[in-house]
Tab-separated table of C-alpha atoms in Angstrom:
chain	number	residue	atom	x	y	z
A	16	MET	CA	130.382	106.143	83.125
A	17	THR	CA	127.384	104.694	81.353
A	18	ASP	CA	127.431	103.732	77.695
A	19	LYS	CA	123.892	104.991	77.025
A	20	LEU	CA	123.661	108.582	75.814
A	21	THR	CA	120.743	110.848	76.540
A	22	ARG	CA	119.236	113.146	73.948
A	23	ARG	CA	120.687	116.129	75.784
A	24	ASP	CA	124.182	114.701	75.279
A	25	LEU	CA	123.535	114.306	71.564
A	26	LEU	CA	122.039	117.751	70.956
A	27	LYS	CA	124.582	120.199	72.352
A	28	PRO	CA	124.498	123.709	70.836
A	29	VAL	CA	128.207	123.704	69.976
A	30	GLN	CA	127.752	120.512	67.989
A	31	LEU	CA	124.768	121.983	66.151
A	32	LEU	CA	126.752	125.107	65.284
A	33	GLY	CA	129.617	122.904	64.124
A	34	LEU	CA	127.302	120.900	61.890
A	35	ALA	CA	125.850	124.073	60.364
A	36	PHE	CA	129.362	125.497	59.871
A	37	GLY	CA	130.501	122.269	58.194
A	38	ALA	CA	127.522	122.347	55.842
A	39	ALA	CA	128.287	125.987	55.010
A	40	LEU	CA	131.937	125.198	54.259
A	41	PHE	CA	130.904	122.326	52.017
A	42	ALA	CA	128.388	124.470	50.116
A	43	GLY	CA	130.929	127.278	49.712
A	44	PHE	CA	133.598	124.895	48.434
A	45	VAL	CA	131.195	123.278	45.961
A	46	THR	CA	130.207	126.743	44.727
A	47	LEU	CA	133.853	127.724	44.256
A	48	MET	CA	134.505	124.506	42.348
A	49	SER	CA	131.467	124.914	40.122
A	50	MET	CA	132.266	128.545	39.293
A	51	GLY	CA	135.802	127.692	38.199
A	52	PHE	CA	137.712	129.442	40.990
A	53	PHE	CA	140.593	126.956	40.866
A	54	GLN	CA	141.060	127.230	37.090
A	55	GLN	CA	143.262	129.659	35.204
A	56	GLY	CA	140.810	132.539	34.993
A	57	GLY	CA	140.851	136.279	35.334
A	58	GLY	CA	140.707	138.227	38.568
A	59	GLU	CA	137.162	139.344	37.832
A	60	GLN	CA	135.934	135.738	37.627
A	61	ALA	CA	137.746	134.731	40.827
A	62	SER	CA	136.386	137.668	42.837
A	63	ARG	CA	132.844	136.985	41.614
A	64	ALA	CA	133.213	133.314	42.583
A	65	ILE	CA	134.370	134.269	46.095
A	66	VAL	CA	131.419	136.633	46.578
A	67	VAL	CA	128.874	134.078	45.374
A	68	ALA	CA	130.486	131.316	47.471
A	69	GLY	CA	130.326	133.545	50.558
A	70	ILE	CA	126.654	134.256	49.968
A	71	VAL	CA	125.867	130.575	49.408
A	72	ALA	CA	127.845	129.580	52.516
A	73	GLY	CA	126.033	132.189	54.639
A	74	VAL	CA	122.606	131.164	53.418
A	75	THR	CA	123.450	127.487	53.966
A	76	PHE	CA	124.650	128.193	57.516
A	77	ILE	CA	121.477	130.087	58.414
A	78	VAL	CA	119.113	127.585	56.782
A	79	THR	CA	120.841	124.606	58.392
A	80	LEU	CA	120.768	126.251	61.809
A	81	LEU	CA	117.088	127.167	61.373
A	82	ILE	CA	116.071	123.665	60.284
A	83	LEU	CA	117.979	122.020	63.133
A	84	SER	CA	116.473	124.375	65.704
A	85	LEU	CA	112.954	123.716	64.394
A	86	LEU	CA	113.585	119.982	64.555
A	87	LEU	CA	114.717	120.357	68.164
A	88	LEU	CA	111.397	121.978	68.993
A	89	ALA	CA	109.702	118.709	68.060
A	90	VAL	CA	111.485	116.929	70.927
A	91	ASP	CA	109.375	116.525	74.067
A	92	PRO	CA	111.276	118.148	76.984
A	93	ALA	CA	110.105	115.426	79.369
A	94	THR	CA	111.949	112.777	77.347
A	95	VAL	CA	115.228	114.683	77.052
A	96	GLN	CA	116.805	113.001	80.090
A	97	LYS	CA	115.606	109.469	79.261
A	98	PRO	CA	118.205	107.090	77.802
A	99	MET	CA	117.268	105.748	74.383
A	100	ASP	CA	117.552	101.962	74.203
A	101	ARG	CA	114.851	101.226	71.611
A	102	PRO	CA	113.812	102.638	68.235
A	103	VAL	CA	112.623	106.218	68.568
A	104	LEU	CA	109.737	106.108	66.109
A	105	TYR	CA	107.828	103.358	67.932
A	106	ASP	CA	105.364	104.656	70.534
A	107	ASP	CA	104.916	101.395	72.408
A	108	PRO	CA	107.870	99.057	73.122
A	109	ALA	CA	105.592	96.120	72.277
A	110	ASP	CA	105.294	97.476	68.710
A	111	ALA	CA	109.016	97.164	68.101
A	112	PRO	CA	109.847	94.468	65.520
A	113	ASP	CA	112.273	92.647	67.843
A	114	ALA	CA	109.755	92.340	70.709
A	115	ALA	CA	107.552	89.243	71.240
A	116	GLY	CA	107.853	87.242	68.074
A	117	GLY	CA	109.612	89.600	65.687
A	118	GLY	CA	106.818	91.216	63.728
A	119	SER	CA	103.565	90.379	62.020
A	120	SER	CA	104.335	87.020	60.458
A	121	GLY	CA	101.068	85.350	61.554
A	122	GLY	CA	98.774	88.335	61.589
A	123	SER	CA	95.018	88.281	61.805
A	124	SER	CA	92.838	88.251	58.755
A	125	THR	CA	89.325	89.575	58.474
A	126	PRO	CA	86.899	87.878	56.082
């Protein structure tokens, strides 16, 4: 088995759903904490906190899933199977800071 992962291995739908679900749980828990659900309050306050936390968790789940799916559309399908062994944001491997001298220390100056 190779140690290099492809983009397809990193972007599985179950993992994306899990990430969105985790973000929704976190947002719901923070909402419950901020509305005082775990304090000694009345039943009316606790039920209102649960409803608001459910709404916030649902909205967070949908928004996270939408943002992740839109970001996946930016990935070129031809490069999905290529292993990534260099920085992603550099177009040309010669532009990488660790290639051929380590950056622009000398540089050219124009008068």
